[in-house]
Coordinates of C-alpha atoms and ligand atoms in Angstrom, one line a residue:
M14 CA 9.6 19.6 0.5
K15 CA 8.7 16.0 1.4
T16 CA 11.2 14.0 3.4
R17 CA 9.4 10.7 2.9
K18 CA 10.5 8.8 -0.3
P19 CA 7.4 8.2 -2.5
M20 CA 6.2 4.7 -2.9
I21 CA 4.2 3.3 -5.7
I22 CA 2.7 -0.2 -5.3
A23 CA 0.9 -2.3 -7.9
N24 CA -1.7 -4.7 -6.6
W25 CA -2.4 -7.3 -9.3
K26 CA -5.0 -9.0 -7.2
L27 CA -6.1 -12.3 -8.9
N28 CA -4.7 -11.3 -12.2
G29 CA -1.6 -11.6 -14.3
G30 CA 0.6 -14.4 -15.4
L31 CA 4.1 -15.0 -16.8
D32 CA 3.3 -12.7 -19.8
L33 CA 2.4 -9.8 -17.6
I34 CA 5.5 -10.4 -15.4
C35 CA 7.8 -10.3 -18.4
T36 CA 6.3 -7.2 -19.9
S37 CA 6.0 -5.3 -16.6
V38 CA 9.5 -6.1 -15.5
A39 CA 11.0 -5.4 -19.0
S40 CA 9.7 -1.9 -18.9
F41 CA 11.7 -1.2 -15.7
I42 CA 15.0 -2.7 -16.6
G43 CA 17.9 -0.4 -16.3
K44 CA 15.8 2.5 -15.1
H45 CA 16.3 4.6 -11.9
F46 CA 13.5 6.1 -10.0
D47 CA 13.5 8.6 -7.1
A48 CA 10.7 6.4 -5.6
Q49 CA 10.3 3.0 -4.2
I50 CA 8.4 0.8 -6.5
A51 CA 6.9 -2.6 -5.9
I52 CA 4.6 -5.1 -7.5
C53 CA 2.3 -7.4 -5.6
P54 CA 1.6 -10.4 -7.8
P55 CA -0.4 -13.5 -6.8
Y56 CA 1.7 -15.6 -4.4
I57 CA 2.4 -18.3 -7.0
Y58 CA 4.3 -15.8 -9.2
I59 CA 6.6 -14.3 -6.5
R60 CA 9.5 -16.6 -7.2
D61 CA 9.1 -16.3 -11.0
M62 CA 9.2 -12.6 -10.6
M63 CA 12.2 -12.6 -8.4
T64 CA 14.4 -14.2 -11.1
F65 CA 13.6 -11.3 -13.5
L66 CA 14.5 -8.6 -11.0
Q67 CA 18.3 -8.5 -11.0
Y68 CA 18.4 -5.7 -13.5
S69 CA 15.8 -3.5 -12.0
E70 CA 15.0 -1.6 -8.9
L71 CA 11.6 -3.1 -8.6
Q72 CA 10.6 -4.8 -5.3
I73 CA 8.1 -7.5 -4.7
G74 CA 5.2 -7.4 -2.3
S75 CA 2.6 -9.8 -1.2
Q76 CA -1.1 -9.2 -1.2
N77 CA -1.6 -10.8 2.2
V78 CA 0.3 -12.5 5.0
S79 CA -0.7 -15.1 7.7
K80 CA -1.1 -14.0 11.2
Y81 CA 0.4 -17.4 12.2
E82 CA 4.0 -18.4 12.3
S83 CA 3.6 -22.0 11.3
G84 CA 1.4 -25.0 12.0
A85 CA -1.8 -26.6 10.9
Y86 CA -3.2 -23.6 9.0
T87 CA -4.1 -24.9 5.5
G88 CA -3.7 -22.4 2.7
E89 CA -1.7 -19.9 4.7
T90 CA 1.7 -18.3 3.9
S91 CA 3.8 -17.0 6.7
A92 CA 5.9 -13.8 6.9
Q93 CA 9.0 -15.8 7.3
M94 CA 8.3 -17.7 4.1
L95 CA 7.6 -14.5 2.2
K96 CA 10.8 -13.0 3.5
E97 CA 12.7 -16.1 2.4
A98 CA 11.2 -15.8 -1.1
G99 CA 12.5 -12.3 -1.3
V100 CA 9.4 -10.2 -0.6
S101 CA 10.0 -6.7 0.9
L102 CA 6.5 -5.6 1.9
C103 CA 3.0 -7.0 2.3
L104 CA -0.5 -5.5 1.9
I105 CA -2.5 -6.0 5.0
G106 CA -6.3 -5.5 5.4
H107 CA -7.1 -4.7 1.9
S108 CA -10.9 -3.9 1.7
E109 CA -11.4 -7.0 -0.4
R110 CA -9.9 -9.2 2.3
R111 CA -12.0 -7.4 4.9
T112 CA -15.3 -7.7 3.0
M113 CA -14.9 -11.1 1.3
F114 CA -12.7 -12.9 3.8
G115 CA -13.8 -11.4 7.1
E116 CA -10.5 -9.8 8.0
T117 CA -10.8 -7.8 11.2
N118 CA -8.8 -5.0 12.6
Q119 CA -7.5 -7.4 15.3
A120 CA -6.3 -9.8 12.5
C121 CA -4.6 -6.8 10.9
F122 CA -2.8 -6.0 14.1
N123 CA -1.6 -9.7 14.4
K124 CA -0.5 -9.7 10.7
I125 CA 1.4 -6.4 11.1
A126 CA 3.2 -7.7 14.1
R127 CA 4.3 -10.8 12.2
A128 CA 5.4 -8.8 9.3
L129 CA 7.5 -6.5 11.5
Q130 CA 9.0 -9.5 13.3
H131 CA 10.3 -10.7 9.9
E132 CA 11.5 -7.4 8.6
L133 CA 8.7 -7.0 6.0
L134 CA 7.2 -3.5 5.5
P135 CA 3.5 -3.8 6.4
V136 CA 1.2 -1.7 4.2
L137 CA -2.1 -1.3 6.2
C138 CA -5.0 -0.6 4.0
I139 CA -7.9 1.4 5.4
G140 CA -11.0 3.1 4.0
E141 CA -14.6 3.8 4.4
N142 CA -17.5 2.6 2.1
R143 CA -19.9 4.9 0.3
E144 CA -22.6 4.7 3.0
E145 CA -20.2 5.6 5.8
R146 CA -18.9 8.6 3.8
E147 CA -22.5 9.7 3.1
Q148 CA -23.2 9.4 6.8
K149 CA -20.2 11.5 7.5
K150 CA -18.5 8.6 9.4
T151 CA -15.3 8.6 7.5
Q152 CA -13.1 10.0 10.2
E153 CA -14.6 7.7 12.9
I154 CA -14.1 4.6 10.7
L155 CA -10.5 5.5 9.8
R156 CA -9.6 6.3 13.4
Q157 CA -11.1 3.0 14.6
Q158 CA -9.2 1.1 11.9
L159 CA -6.0 2.8 12.7
T160 CA -6.3 2.4 16.5
E161 CA -7.4 -1.2 16.5
S162 CA -4.8 -2.3 13.9
L163 CA -1.8 -0.3 15.2
K164 CA -2.1 0.7 18.8
G165 CA 0.5 -1.1 20.9
L166 CA 2.9 -2.0 18.1
D167 CA 6.5 -1.2 18.7
L168 CA 8.0 0.6 15.8
T169 CA 11.4 1.2 17.2
G170 CA 13.9 0.8 14.3
K171 CA 11.0 -0.3 12.0
N172 CA 8.4 1.4 9.9
L173 CA 5.1 0.8 8.2
C174 CA 2.9 2.4 5.5
V175 CA -0.8 3.2 5.5
A176 CA -2.8 3.0 2.3
Y177 CA -6.0 5.1 2.3
E178 CA -8.3 3.3 -0.1
P179 CA -11.9 4.6 0.0
I180 CA -14.0 1.6 -0.9
W181 CA -16.3 3.7 -3.1
A182 CA -13.2 4.6 -5.2
I183 CA -11.7 1.0 -5.7
G184 CA -12.3 -0.3 -9.2
T185 CA -15.1 2.2 -9.9
G186 CA -13.3 4.8 -12.0
L187 CA -14.3 7.4 -9.3
A188 CA -11.1 8.4 -7.7
A189 CA -11.2 10.8 -4.7
T190 CA -10.3 14.3 -5.8
P191 CA -6.8 15.4 -4.8
E192 CA -8.4 17.8 -2.3
V193 CA -10.6 15.1 -0.6
A194 CA -7.6 12.7 -0.6
Q195 CA -5.3 15.3 0.9
E196 CA -7.9 16.3 3.6
T197 CA -8.3 12.7 4.5
H198 CA -4.6 11.9 4.5
Q199 CA -4.0 14.9 6.8
F200 CA -6.6 13.5 9.2
I201 CA -4.9 10.1 9.0
R202 CA -1.5 11.7 9.9
E203 CA -3.1 13.4 12.9
A204 CA -4.7 10.2 14.0
L205 CA -1.2 8.5 13.7
V206 CA 0.2 11.1 16.1
D207 CA -2.4 9.9 18.6
V208 CA -1.7 6.2 18.0
F209 CA 2.1 6.7 18.1
D210 CA 3.8 10.1 18.4
L211 CA 4.6 13.1 16.2
I212 CA 8.0 11.8 15.0
T213 CA 6.7 8.4 14.1
A214 CA 3.6 9.8 12.4
Q215 CA 5.9 12.0 10.3
R216 CA 7.9 9.1 8.9
I217 CA 4.9 6.8 8.1
R218 CA 4.1 7.1 4.4
I219 CA 0.4 7.4 3.6
L220 CA -0.5 6.1 0.1
Y221 CA -3.6 6.8 -1.8
G222 CA -5.4 4.0 -3.6
G223 CA -8.7 3.9 -5.6
S224 CA -9.0 4.3 -9.4
V225 CA -5.6 5.8 -9.8
T226 CA -4.7 6.2 -13.5
K227 CA -1.8 7.7 -15.4
N228 CA -4.0 10.8 -15.9
N229 CA -4.8 11.6 -12.2
A230 CA -1.6 10.3 -10.6
Q231 CA 0.3 13.7 -10.8
D232 CA -2.5 15.7 -9.2
L233 CA -2.6 13.3 -6.3
L234 CA 1.1 12.9 -5.8
I235 CA 1.7 16.7 -5.4
Q236 CA -0.5 16.8 -2.4
K237 CA 1.4 17.4 0.9
D238 CA 0.3 14.3 2.8
I239 CA 0.1 11.9 -0.2
D240 CA 3.3 9.9 -0.1
G241 CA 2.6 7.5 -2.9
L242 CA -0.1 5.4 -4.6
L243 CA -1.5 1.9 -4.5
V244 CA -2.6 1.0 -8.0
G245 CA -5.0 -1.8 -8.9
G246 CA -6.5 -1.9 -12.4
A247 CA -4.0 0.6 -14.0
S248 CA -1.1 -1.6 -12.9
L249 CA -2.2 -4.4 -15.2
D250 CA -1.1 -2.1 -18.1
P251 CA 2.7 -2.0 -17.9
G252 CA 2.9 1.2 -19.9
H253 CA 0.4 2.9 -17.7
F254 CA 2.1 1.7 -14.5
L255 CA 5.5 2.8 -15.8
T256 CA 4.0 6.3 -16.5
I257 CA 2.7 6.6 -12.9
C258 CA 6.1 5.6 -11.5
E259 CA 7.8 8.2 -13.7
H260 CA 5.5 10.9 -12.5
A261 CA 6.3 9.9 -8.9
S262 CA 10.0 10.0 -9.6
R263 CA 9.9 13.4 -11.4
I264 CA 7.7 15.0 -8.7
A265 CA 10.1 13.7 -6.0
K266 CA 13.1 15.1 -7.9
E267 CA 11.4 18.5 -8.4
E268 CA 10.4 18.7 -4.7
N269 CA 13.9 18.1 -3.5
Ligands
PEP889 C1 -6.9 -1.7 -5.0 O1 -7.8 -2.5 -5.0 O2 -6.0 -1.7 -4.2 C2 -7.0 -0.6 -6.0 C3 -6.4 0.5 -5.7 O3 -7.8 -0.8 -7.1 P1 -8.1 0.2 -8.4 O4 -6.8 1.0 -8.6 O5 -8.4 -0.7 -9.5 O6 -9.2 1.0 -7.9

């Protein structure tokens, strides 16, 4: 039995618009899920989305957050602003932000601290690239990302999530097998014990992301240390995303 409530997050990246918002939200109206479900649209749509959410359990996440509180930082959006807009969680350190926008582990640490300060749930994204996996450096890379992004944070009365997103699996159609994902999630949980302590590591949800579809979601979700999914491409199809959420809810119900 899993004590952690499953979480399914849609990452729309630089996609979507009012049409997608309407069709996605419509498919969730009036439905109950034994899982926490969130959509991360582009910033500009957060407020639009919020107005549609009164009749659904959906939450809104952001794809990024500034490490700064306020000031002369053109183009940035702070944790406080996101909170005020109704956001519940924020992705931090997505591999696209790391590789294309130079986001470092230190920046992730600062962003997580800001998110926690403003009662947003940080979702730290970590993962190795193909070369690192082939060179058997996966554990070393993940441990470094976890340690440098998390060590020293005070989680008293707060929580965070970790999303394991192997870069070789993102947008490639080559998802990690449930066995590989489980093995890696177990390693991440053990590393979290070293970063924090056993009790804290047990309550941190570890999500898997990378080419999740409605067809492979169930096999991933039944793994012991997989507490949810971060879904990119498949979340742009409202029917597929709903099916993934329904799988998560049913599995949670069966397990309890
Ligand atoms: C992502 O980029 O967060 C992601 C999981 O993408 P995809 O599902 O398309 O691989």
